[in-house]
Amino acid sequence: MKSIQRLFSASRRTRTAQTAALVLFISILSSGCIGTPAMLQPASDNATQISNLTQSILVIAAAVFIIVEGLLIFTSFRYRKRPNAPLPRQVSGNTALEIGWTAFPAIVLAIVFALTLGTLIAIDTPPAQAGAPASNASSSVNVLIIGHQWWWEIQYPDLGIITANEMHVPANANIIMKLQSNDVIHSFWVPQIGRKLDAIPGRINTNWFRSGNPGRYDGQCAEFCGAEHALMHVQIVVDTPDQFQAWVNDQKAPIPTNLTGQAAVGEQMFLAASCTACHTIKGTKAQGQIGPDLTHFASRAKFAGGSFDNIPANVSDWIQHPRELKPGTVMPDLGIMPNMGDTITSFLETLK
Ligand code: CUA
């Protein structure tokens, strides 16, 4: 009790420091909830259901916490040892209490289980079974997502488009995602769009979503997959239908053939270097399958598994020494000099 009195009689300065520490603590705790990915700002029906489930369980957990901790604190003070007090009444067993504290948690867990199962079934049911035909091309888009160490390959089999780390989808359409891996187990997770789903070698997992909120949503590989797991980001860009059609047209367009100056020199350097062994640029002899398809590299906001902003300085830096920037990456340091890095970059930046 004395320590509590001391706490309450603490100087104003101490209390200010305590308040500041508390505010800082809460800010750090809640810092994961603002910006993107913003767990508490769902942008699809599936993410909304997950968010609602989270909040329901949070309320239940908070109630349990308050009841249990309240009883604990009440009991600690009410029945604490007092000087010269006699030994308390010795109790051995109380059937009603024991049934109560077994049944109560079982009921609470059963409620949580039912809520979770309901949400799981609701968000996993593919649209075809939910009444919206997946075969209707105008209302659904098929995407094949392949996890690589450490980037995401994104294919649109029906559209003939292959890209990386940035997945464009039209708003208000059913997006059917098939997920697989090229090497180890990864996990595709864009919190504002939907649940986590593992990308497993030799297996195809299916998931779907539908978003009515155009915007750019960050995601992160959510399964430890090696040295650069933390630098394996993905972005889902929900476009308006017109924006999506424009994006599709751009992605299907051939690369520019009328390059001049530094960009033209850069193209020759790229095609002469061993870049072509790993990367594809459609319409050129570069047909490598190991690294990301670069045909429309400049249309993406980020590169190298979403690690860096796609600006010329970063791209040139990356070409010169990828393993310094992302140790463990498959892309080798080829000893490319700064002026060559800049020249190749000026070519890559034409690949809109
Ligand atoms: Cu891929 Cu973690």
mmCIF file of C-alpha atoms and ligand atoms in Angstrom:
data_model
loop_
_atom_site.group_PDB
_atom_site.id
_atom_site.type_symbol
_atom_site.label_atom_id
_atom_site.label_comp_id
_atom_site.label_asym_id
_atom_site.label_seq_id
_atom_site.Cartn_x
_atom_site.Cartn_y
_atom_site.Cartn_z
ATOM 1 C CA MET A 1 0.000 0.000 0.000
ATOM 2 C CA LYS A 2 2.852 2.304 0.814
ATOM 3 C CA SER A 3 4.256 1.913 -2.655
ATOM 4 C CA ILE A 4 0.867 2.872 -4.108
ATOM 5 C CA GLN A 5 0.699 5.937 -1.862
ATOM 6 C CA ARG A 6 4.178 6.841 -3.031
ATOM 7 C CA LEU A 7 3.022 6.477 -6.617
ATOM 8 C CA PHE A 8 0.110 8.837 -6.085
ATOM 9 C CA SER A 9 2.177 11.370 -4.195
ATOM 10 C CA ALA A 10 4.802 11.419 -6.929
ATOM 11 C CA SER A 11 5.877 14.851 -7.967
ATOM 12 C CA ARG A 12 4.140 16.599 -10.824
ATOM 13 C CA ARG A 13 7.304 16.245 -12.916
ATOM 14 C CA THR A 14 7.315 12.482 -12.454
ATOM 15 C CA ARG A 15 3.652 12.331 -13.432
ATOM 16 C CA THR A 16 4.294 14.405 -16.563
ATOM 17 C CA ALA A 17 7.095 12.000 -17.479
ATOM 18 C CA GLN A 18 4.774 9.042 -16.855
ATOM 19 C CA THR A 19 2.053 10.566 -19.047
ATOM 20 C CA ALA A 20 4.590 11.251 -21.798
ATOM 21 C CA ALA A 21 5.838 7.647 -21.606
ATOM 22 C CA LEU A 22 2.247 6.363 -21.809
ATOM 23 C CA VAL A 23 1.458 8.547 -24.846
ATOM 24 C CA LEU A 24 4.670 7.366 -26.529
ATOM 25 C CA PHE A 25 3.832 3.737 -25.769
ATOM 26 C CA ILE A 26 0.317 4.061 -27.215
ATOM 27 C CA SER A 27 1.690 5.898 -30.280
ATOM 28 C CA ILE A 28 4.167 3.098 -30.942
ATOM 29 C CA LEU A 29 1.451 0.477 -30.484
ATOM 30 C CA SER A 30 -0.934 2.228 -32.833
ATOM 31 C CA SER A 31 1.668 3.243 -35.425
ATOM 32 C CA GLY A 32 0.930 0.042 -37.339
ATOM 33 C CA CYS A 33 -2.650 1.181 -37.856
ATOM 34 C CA ILE A 34 -2.075 4.316 -39.933
ATOM 35 C CA GLY A 35 -0.760 4.771 -43.448
ATOM 36 C CA THR A 36 -0.685 1.676 -45.645
ATOM 37 C CA PRO A 37 -0.986 -1.165 -44.997
ATOM 38 C CA ALA A 38 -3.656 0.056 -42.597
ATOM 39 C CA MET A 39 -5.176 -2.898 -40.798
ATOM 40 C CA LEU A 40 -8.102 -0.827 -39.613
ATOM 41 C CA GLN A 41 -9.025 0.601 -43.020
ATOM 42 C CA PRO A 42 -10.229 -2.389 -45.048
ATOM 43 C CA ALA A 43 -10.634 -1.782 -48.787
ATOM 44 C CA SER A 44 -12.443 -4.938 -49.865
ATOM 45 C CA ASP A 45 -15.454 -6.944 -48.719
ATOM 46 C CA ASN A 46 -13.188 -9.736 -47.488
ATOM 47 C CA ALA A 47 -10.924 -7.380 -45.552
ATOM 48 C CA THR A 48 -13.995 -5.709 -44.025
ATOM 49 C CA GLN A 49 -15.229 -9.074 -42.758
ATOM 50 C CA ILE A 50 -11.779 -9.843 -41.318
ATOM 51 C CA SER A 51 -11.677 -6.412 -39.680
ATOM 52 C CA ASN A 52 -15.156 -6.925 -38.184
ATOM 53 C CA LEU A 53 -14.061 -10.297 -36.818
ATOM 54 C CA THR A 54 -10.938 -8.719 -35.307
ATOM 55 C CA GLN A 55 -13.034 -6.068 -33.593
ATOM 56 C CA SER A 56 -15.562 -8.606 -32.256
ATOM 57 C CA ILE A 57 -12.761 -10.738 -30.807
ATOM 58 C CA LEU A 58 -11.081 -7.622 -29.412
ATOM 59 C CA VAL A 59 -14.287 -6.712 -27.548
ATOM 60 C CA ILE A 60 -14.626 -10.259 -26.158
ATOM 61 C CA ALA A 61 -10.932 -10.349 -25.180
ATOM 62 C CA ALA A 62 -11.199 -6.927 -23.532
ATOM 63 C CA ALA A 63 -14.235 -8.057 -21.504
ATOM 64 C CA VAL A 64 -12.392 -11.211 -20.369
ATOM 65 C CA PHE A 65 -9.318 -9.124 -19.517
ATOM 66 C CA ILE A 66 -11.306 -6.636 -17.453
ATOM 67 C CA ILE A 67 -13.225 -9.374 -15.577
ATOM 68 C CA VAL A 68 -10.147 -11.501 -14.838
ATOM 69 C CA GLU A 69 -7.796 -8.644 -13.949
ATOM 70 C CA GLY A 70 -10.570 -6.863 -12.020
ATOM 71 C CA LEU A 71 -11.217 -9.941 -9.881
ATOM 72 C CA LEU A 72 -7.469 -10.415 -9.380
ATOM 73 C CA ILE A 73 -6.866 -6.842 -8.248
ATOM 74 C CA PHE A 74 -10.022 -6.775 -6.103
ATOM 75 C CA THR A 75 -9.037 -10.045 -4.407
ATOM 76 C CA SER A 76 -5.436 -8.939 -3.873
ATOM 77 C CA PHE A 77 -6.544 -5.850 -1.955
ATOM 78 C CA ARG A 78 -9.703 -7.137 -0.284
ATOM 79 C CA TYR A 79 -8.140 -10.347 1.061
ATOM 80 C CA ARG A 80 -4.550 -9.215 1.528
ATOM 81 C CA LYS A 81 -2.654 -10.274 4.660
ATOM 82 C CA ARG A 82 -3.197 -7.920 7.583
ATOM 83 C CA PRO A 83 -1.093 -7.779 10.755
ATOM 84 C CA ASN A 84 -2.326 -10.129 13.469
ATOM 85 C CA ALA A 85 -5.211 -11.367 11.311
ATOM 86 C CA PRO A 86 -6.261 -14.977 11.940
ATOM 87 C CA LEU A 87 -5.747 -17.670 9.350
ATOM 88 C CA PRO A 88 -8.523 -17.361 6.683
ATOM 89 C CA ARG A 89 -11.161 -20.030 6.312
ATOM 90 C CA GLN A 90 -9.574 -22.970 4.506
ATOM 91 C CA VAL A 91 -11.580 -24.036 1.466
ATOM 92 C CA SER A 92 -11.054 -27.196 -0.505
ATOM 93 C CA GLY A 93 -13.117 -27.389 -3.681
ATOM 94 C CA ASN A 94 -16.277 -25.593 -4.745
ATOM 95 C CA THR A 95 -18.266 -27.526 -7.340
ATOM 96 C CA ALA A 96 -20.348 -24.612 -8.606
ATOM 97 C CA LEU A 97 -17.275 -22.408 -9.018
ATOM 98 C CA GLU A 98 -15.293 -25.108 -10.769
ATOM 99 C CA ILE A 99 -18.084 -25.881 -13.232
ATOM 100 C CA GLY A 100 -18.449 -22.129 -13.777
ATOM 101 C CA TRP A 101 -14.842 -21.409 -14.583
ATOM 102 C CA THR A 102 -14.662 -24.404 -16.895
ATOM 103 C CA ALA A 103 -17.913 -23.672 -18.696
ATOM 104 C CA PHE A 104 -17.420 -19.906 -19.069
ATOM 105 C CA PRO A 105 -14.126 -20.088 -21.048
ATOM 106 C CA ALA A 106 -15.529 -22.986 -23.105
ATOM 107 C CA ILE A 107 -18.565 -20.885 -24.051
ATOM 108 C CA VAL A 108 -16.394 -17.849 -24.856
ATOM 109 C CA LEU A 109 -14.077 -19.959 -27.044
ATOM 110 C CA ALA A 110 -17.057 -21.587 -28.752
ATOM 111 C CA ILE A 111 -18.404 -18.123 -29.630
ATOM 112 C CA VAL A 112 -14.976 -17.043 -30.970
ATOM 113 C CA PHE A 113 -14.737 -20.304 -32.944
ATOM 114 C CA ALA A 114 -18.193 -19.826 -34.471
ATOM 115 C CA LEU A 115 -17.457 -16.211 -35.423
ATOM 116 C CA THR A 116 -14.093 -17.197 -36.960
ATOM 117 C CA LEU A 117 -15.491 -20.171 -38.858
ATOM 118 C CA GLY A 118 -18.333 -18.035 -40.230
ATOM 119 C CA THR A 119 -15.861 -15.414 -41.477
ATOM 120 C CA LEU A 120 -13.509 -18.038 -42.943
ATOM 121 C CA ILE A 121 -16.325 -19.658 -44.905
ATOM 122 C CA ALA A 122 -17.678 -16.285 -46.038
ATOM 123 C CA ILE A 123 -14.353 -14.999 -47.374
ATOM 124 C CA ASP A 124 -13.197 -18.301 -48.870
ATOM 125 C CA THR A 125 -16.297 -19.075 -50.869
ATOM 126 C CA PRO A 126 -15.338 -18.377 -54.488
ATOM 127 C CA PRO A 127 -17.710 -15.990 -56.267
ATOM 128 C CA ALA A 128 -18.936 -18.706 -58.643
ATOM 129 C CA GLN A 129 -20.477 -20.472 -55.688
ATOM 130 C CA ALA A 130 -21.693 -17.228 -54.177
ATOM 131 C CA GLY A 131 -23.853 -16.524 -57.202
ATOM 132 C CA ALA A 132 -21.551 -14.349 -59.320
ATOM 133 C CA PRO A 133 -20.300 -16.391 -62.284
ATOM 134 C CA ALA A 134 -16.503 -16.428 -62.343
ATOM 135 C CA SER A 135 -16.660 -17.189 -66.052
ATOM 136 C CA ASN A 136 -18.102 -13.765 -66.771
ATOM 137 C CA ALA A 137 -14.999 -12.082 -68.170
ATOM 138 C CA SER A 138 -16.322 -8.557 -67.677
ATOM 139 C CA SER A 139 -16.782 -9.062 -63.946
ATOM 140 C CA SER A 140 -13.816 -11.256 -63.108
ATOM 141 C CA VAL A 141 -10.064 -11.209 -63.659
ATOM 142 C CA ASN A 142 -7.802 -14.237 -63.246
ATOM 143 C CA VAL A 143 -4.368 -13.627 -61.802
ATOM 144 C CA LEU A 144 -1.571 -16.117 -61.255
ATOM 145 C CA ILE A 145 0.830 -15.026 -58.519
ATOM 146 C CA ILE A 146 4.193 -16.770 -58.185
ATOM 147 C CA GLY A 147 6.437 -16.224 -55.181
ATOM 148 C CA HIS A 148 10.178 -16.007 -55.832
ATOM 149 C CA GLN A 149 13.050 -15.282 -53.461
ATOM 150 C CA TRP A 150 12.411 -12.272 -53.086
ATOM 151 C CA TRP A 151 9.805 -10.847 -55.386
ATOM 152 C CA TRP A 152 6.335 -11.582 -56.709
ATOM 153 C CA GLU A 153 5.675 -12.537 -60.325
ATOM 154 C CA ILE A 154 2.164 -11.570 -61.414
ATOM 155 C CA GLN A 155 0.634 -13.095 -64.520
ATOM 156 C CA TYR A 156 -2.704 -12.412 -66.184
ATOM 157 C CA PRO A 157 -3.179 -15.612 -68.236
ATOM 158 C CA ASP A 158 -6.284 -14.326 -70.064
ATOM 159 C CA LEU A 159 -4.694 -10.984 -70.906
ATOM 160 C CA GLY A 160 -1.199 -12.190 -71.820
ATOM 161 C CA ILE A 161 0.402 -9.847 -69.300
ATOM 162 C CA ILE A 162 3.331 -10.635 -66.999
ATOM 163 C CA THR A 163 4.539 -8.136 -64.444
ATOM 164 C CA ALA A 164 6.136 -8.045 -61.010
ATOM 165 C CA ASN A 165 5.402 -6.783 -57.516
ATOM 166 C CA GLU A 166 2.533 -4.530 -58.625
ATOM 167 C CA MET A 167 -0.857 -6.058 -59.288
ATOM 168 C CA HIS A 168 -3.416 -3.908 -61.066
ATOM 169 C CA VAL A 169 -7.061 -4.903 -60.808
ATOM 170 C CA PRO A 170 -10.307 -3.182 -61.764
ATOM 171 C CA ALA A 171 -12.633 -1.993 -59.013
ATOM 172 C CA ASN A 172 -15.857 -3.932 -58.417
ATOM 173 C CA ALA A 173 -14.674 -7.048 -60.242
ATOM 174 C CA ASN A 174 -14.081 -10.489 -58.800
ATOM 175 C CA ILE A 175 -10.346 -11.082 -58.743
ATOM 176 C CA ILE A 176 -9.533 -14.797 -58.762
ATOM 177 C CA MET A 177 -5.986 -15.358 -57.523
ATOM 178 C CA LYS A 178 -4.056 -18.573 -57.983
ATOM 179 C CA LEU A 179 -0.972 -18.676 -55.851
ATOM 180 C CA GLN A 180 2.132 -20.797 -56.161
ATOM 181 C CA SER A 181 5.847 -20.633 -55.421
ATOM 182 C CA ASN A 182 8.976 -21.088 -57.450
ATOM 183 C CA ASP A 183 11.236 -22.008 -54.530
ATOM 184 C CA VAL A 184 10.264 -21.923 -50.841
ATOM 185 C CA ILE A 185 7.018 -21.164 -49.015
ATOM 186 C CA HIS A 186 5.980 -17.518 -49.167
ATOM 187 C CA SER A 187 2.785 -15.894 -47.965
ATOM 188 C CA PHE A 188 0.853 -13.313 -49.951
ATOM 189 C CA TRP A 189 -0.696 -10.721 -47.678
ATOM 190 C CA VAL A 190 -2.202 -7.360 -48.487
ATOM 191 C CA PRO A 191 -4.021 -6.593 -45.222
ATOM 192 C CA GLN A 192 -6.477 -4.063 -46.631
ATOM 193 C CA ILE A 193 -7.537 -6.479 -49.360
ATOM 194 C CA GLY A 194 -7.788 -9.872 -47.726
ATOM 195 C CA ARG A 195 -6.419 -12.760 -45.766
ATOM 196 C CA LYS A 196 -2.924 -14.207 -45.853
ATOM 197 C CA LEU A 197 -2.475 -17.110 -48.214
ATOM 198 C CA ASP A 198 0.626 -19.272 -48.518
ATOM 199 C CA ALA A 199 2.421 -19.716 -51.836
ATOM 200 C CA ILE A 200 3.662 -23.298 -51.687
ATOM 201 C CA PRO A 201 5.967 -25.032 -54.185
ATOM 202 C CA GLY A 202 4.167 -27.778 -56.101
ATOM 203 C CA ARG A 203 0.719 -26.667 -55.023
ATOM 204 C CA ILE A 204 -1.793 -24.075 -56.162
ATOM 205 C CA ASN A 205 -3.819 -22.163 -53.591
ATOM 206 C CA THR A 206 -6.794 -20.124 -54.645
ATOM 207 C CA ASN A 207 -8.203 -16.962 -53.146
ATOM 208 C CA TRP A 208 -10.363 -14.138 -54.396
ATOM 209 C CA PHE A 209 -11.389 -10.612 -53.545
ATOM 210 C CA ARG A 210 -13.473 -7.739 -54.759
ATOM 211 C CA SER A 211 -12.709 -4.114 -53.995
ATOM 212 C CA GLY A 212 -14.815 -1.041 -54.565
ATOM 213 C CA ASN A 213 -12.135 1.344 -53.317
ATOM 214 C CA PRO A 214 -9.645 2.468 -55.982
ATOM 215 C CA GLY A 215 -6.231 3.028 -54.455
ATOM 216 C CA ARG A 216 -2.797 1.552 -53.902
ATOM 217 C CA TYR A 217 -2.461 -1.007 -51.114
ATOM 218 C CA ASP A 218 0.813 -2.282 -49.700
ATOM 219 C CA GLY A 219 1.421 -5.893 -48.865
ATOM 220 C CA GLN A 220 4.251 -7.945 -47.496
ATOM 221 C CA CYS A 221 5.390 -11.541 -47.704
ATOM 222 C CA ALA A 222 4.173 -12.957 -44.415
ATOM 223 C CA GLU A 223 6.111 -16.211 -44.212
ATOM 224 C CA PHE A 224 9.819 -16.223 -43.417
ATOM 225 C CA CYS A 225 11.418 -17.217 -46.708
ATOM 226 C CA GLY A 226 15.111 -16.461 -46.356
ATOM 227 C CA ALA A 227 17.551 -13.611 -45.988
ATOM 228 C CA GLU A 228 15.497 -10.942 -47.770
ATOM 229 C CA HIS A 229 12.040 -11.939 -46.558
ATOM 230 C CA ALA A 230 11.591 -8.421 -45.162
ATOM 231 C CA LEU A 231 12.245 -6.936 -48.624
ATOM 232 C CA MET A 232 9.521 -8.913 -50.377
ATOM 233 C CA HIS A 233 6.741 -6.410 -50.799
ATOM 234 C CA VAL A 234 3.798 -6.334 -53.153
ATOM 235 C CA GLN A 235 1.273 -3.669 -54.046
ATOM 236 C CA ILE A 236 -2.281 -4.136 -55.212
ATOM 237 C CA VAL A 237 -3.496 -1.197 -57.261
ATOM 238 C CA VAL A 238 -7.274 -1.039 -57.529
ATOM 239 C CA ASP A 239 -8.033 1.003 -60.672
ATOM 240 C CA THR A 240 -11.306 2.356 -61.965
ATOM 241 C CA PRO A 241 -12.421 0.196 -64.918
ATOM 242 C CA ASP A 242 -11.172 2.877 -67.362
ATOM 243 C CA GLN A 243 -7.794 3.148 -65.632
ATOM 244 C CA PHE A 244 -7.483 -0.627 -65.653
ATOM 245 C CA GLN A 245 -8.258 -0.831 -69.375
ATOM 246 C CA ALA A 246 -5.628 1.856 -70.051
ATOM 247 C CA TRP A 247 -3.113 -0.088 -67.956
ATOM 248 C CA VAL A 248 -3.905 -3.307 -69.852
ATOM 249 C CA ASN A 249 -3.435 -1.496 -73.175
ATOM 250 C CA ASP A 250 -0.077 -0.100 -72.036
ATOM 251 C CA GLN A 251 1.097 -3.503 -70.799
ATOM 252 C CA LYS A 252 0.168 -5.153 -74.106
ATOM 253 C CA ALA A 253 1.799 -2.465 -76.232
ATOM 254 C CA PRO A 254 5.168 -3.309 -77.811
ATOM 255 C CA ILE A 255 8.260 -1.580 -76.469
ATOM 256 C CA PRO A 256 9.393 1.600 -78.279
ATOM 257 C CA THR A 257 11.452 0.923 -81.397
ATOM 258 C CA ASN A 258 12.470 4.478 -82.209
ATOM 259 C CA LEU A 259 14.902 5.056 -79.358
ATOM 260 C CA THR A 260 17.690 7.550 -79.863
ATOM 261 C CA GLY A 261 20.632 8.898 -77.861
ATOM 262 C CA GLN A 262 21.485 7.440 -74.476
ATOM 263 C CA ALA A 263 18.374 5.214 -74.341
ATOM 264 C CA ALA A 264 19.323 3.553 -77.641
ATOM 265 C CA VAL A 265 22.897 2.980 -76.429
ATOM 266 C CA GLY A 266 21.474 1.619 -73.157
ATOM 267 C CA GLU A 267 19.340 -0.886 -75.063
ATOM 268 C CA GLN A 268 22.408 -2.170 -76.930
ATOM 269 C CA MET A 269 24.337 -2.448 -73.652
ATOM 270 C CA PHE A 270 21.453 -4.326 -72.008
ATOM 271 C CA LEU A 271 21.136 -6.765 -74.887
ATOM 272 C CA ALA A 272 24.913 -7.309 -75.054
ATOM 273 C CA ALA A 273 25.320 -7.877 -71.321
ATOM 274 C CA SER A 274 24.268 -11.006 -69.429
ATOM 275 C CA CYS A 275 21.040 -9.236 -68.340
ATOM 276 C CA THR A 276 19.277 -11.193 -71.103
ATOM 277 C CA ALA A 277 20.056 -14.517 -69.414
ATOM 278 C CA CYS A 278 17.674 -13.705 -66.565
ATOM 279 C CA HIS A 279 15.226 -11.076 -67.817
ATOM 280 C CA THR A 280 12.634 -10.978 -70.563
ATOM 281 C CA ILE A 281 11.880 -7.872 -72.586
ATOM 282 C CA LYS A 282 9.257 -8.833 -75.143
ATOM 283 C CA GLY A 283 10.202 -7.942 -78.695
ATOM 284 C CA THR A 284 13.933 -8.295 -78.003
ATOM 285 C CA LYS A 285 16.300 -11.237 -77.714
ATOM 286 C CA ALA A 286 16.094 -10.930 -73.909
ATOM 287 C CA GLN A 287 14.042 -14.000 -72.953
ATOM 288 C CA GLY A 288 15.479 -14.976 -69.545
ATOM 289 C CA GLN A 289 13.068 -16.518 -67.049
ATOM 290 C CA ILE A 290 14.908 -16.152 -63.746
ATOM 291 C CA GLY A 291 14.305 -12.522 -62.849
ATOM 292 C CA PRO A 292 11.271 -10.274 -63.295
ATOM 293 C CA ASP A 293 9.920 -9.584 -66.804
ATOM 294 C CA LEU A 294 11.103 -6.049 -67.594
ATOM 295 C CA THR A 295 8.953 -5.404 -70.692
ATOM 296 C CA HIS A 296 7.077 -2.606 -68.916
ATOM 297 C CA PHE A 297 9.505 -2.018 -66.078
ATOM 298 C CA ALA A 298 9.027 1.754 -66.032
ATOM 299 C CA SER A 299 5.283 1.415 -65.413
ATOM 300 C CA ARG A 300 5.922 0.086 -61.907
ATOM 301 C CA ALA A 301 6.267 2.336 -58.878
ATOM 302 C CA LYS A 302 8.865 0.139 -57.197
ATOM 303 C CA PHE A 303 11.321 -2.598 -58.096
ATOM 304 C CA ALA A 304 13.416 -5.420 -56.595
ATOM 305 C CA GLY A 305 10.513 -6.943 -54.680
ATOM 306 C CA GLY A 306 9.106 -3.493 -53.966
ATOM 307 C CA SER A 307 12.308 -2.629 -52.106
ATOM 308 C CA PHE A 308 13.098 0.665 -53.861
ATOM 309 C CA ASP A 309 11.261 3.510 -55.558
ATOM 310 C CA ASN A 310 11.561 3.238 -59.312
ATOM 311 C CA ILE A 311 13.597 6.406 -59.932
ATOM 312 C CA PRO A 312 16.690 6.528 -62.192
ATOM 313 C CA ALA A 313 19.215 7.031 -59.367
ATOM 314 C CA ASN A 314 17.945 3.933 -57.543
ATOM 315 C CA VAL A 315 17.772 1.793 -60.682
ATOM 316 C CA SER A 316 21.332 2.698 -61.713
ATOM 317 C CA ASP A 317 22.563 1.995 -58.191
ATOM 318 C CA TRP A 318 20.798 -1.368 -58.244
ATOM 319 C CA ILE A 319 22.255 -2.390 -61.622
ATOM 320 C CA GLN A 320 25.761 -1.603 -60.331
ATOM 321 C CA HIS A 321 25.639 -3.420 -57.014
ATOM 322 C CA PRO A 322 22.403 -5.307 -56.262
ATOM 323 C CA ARG A 323 24.054 -7.473 -53.617
ATOM 324 C CA GLU A 324 25.124 -4.478 -51.592
ATOM 325 C CA LEU A 325 21.576 -3.118 -51.629
ATOM 326 C CA LYS A 326 19.843 -6.457 -51.071
ATOM 327 C CA PRO A 327 22.332 -9.069 -49.860
ATOM 328 C CA GLY A 328 21.274 -12.553 -50.914
ATOM 329 C CA THR A 329 19.464 -11.431 -54.054
ATOM 330 C CA VAL A 330 19.828 -13.771 -57.022
ATOM 331 C CA MET A 331 20.866 -10.856 -59.253
ATOM 332 C CA PRO A 332 24.668 -10.843 -59.410
ATOM 333 C CA ASP A 333 27.061 -7.905 -59.133
ATOM 334 C CA LEU A 334 28.384 -7.764 -62.704
ATOM 335 C CA GLY A 335 30.941 -5.050 -62.057
ATOM 336 C CA ILE A 336 28.903 -2.516 -64.033
ATOM 337 C CA MET A 337 30.435 0.979 -63.922
ATOM 338 C CA PRO A 338 28.346 4.042 -62.964
ATOM 339 C CA ASN A 339 28.102 5.521 -66.482
ATOM 340 C CA MET A 340 27.032 2.149 -67.898
ATOM 341 C CA GLY A 341 24.476 1.780 -65.075
ATOM 342 C CA ASP A 342 23.058 5.219 -65.922
ATOM 343 C CA THR A 343 22.933 4.412 -69.642
ATOM 344 C CA ILE A 344 21.103 1.092 -69.135
ATOM 345 C CA THR A 345 18.758 2.885 -66.741
ATOM 346 C CA SER A 346 17.852 5.472 -69.376
ATOM 347 C CA PHE A 347 16.789 2.555 -71.618
ATOM 348 C CA LEU A 348 14.801 0.828 -68.867
ATOM 349 C CA GLU A 349 12.981 4.079 -68.074
ATOM 350 C CA THR A 350 11.536 4.091 -71.623
ATOM 351 C CA LEU A 351 9.727 0.795 -70.922
ATOM 352 C CA LYS A 352 6.480 2.396 -69.791
HETATM 353 CU CU1 CUA B 1 8.731 -14.513 -49.285
HETATM 354 CU CU2 CUA B 1 8.882 -14.115 -46.940
#
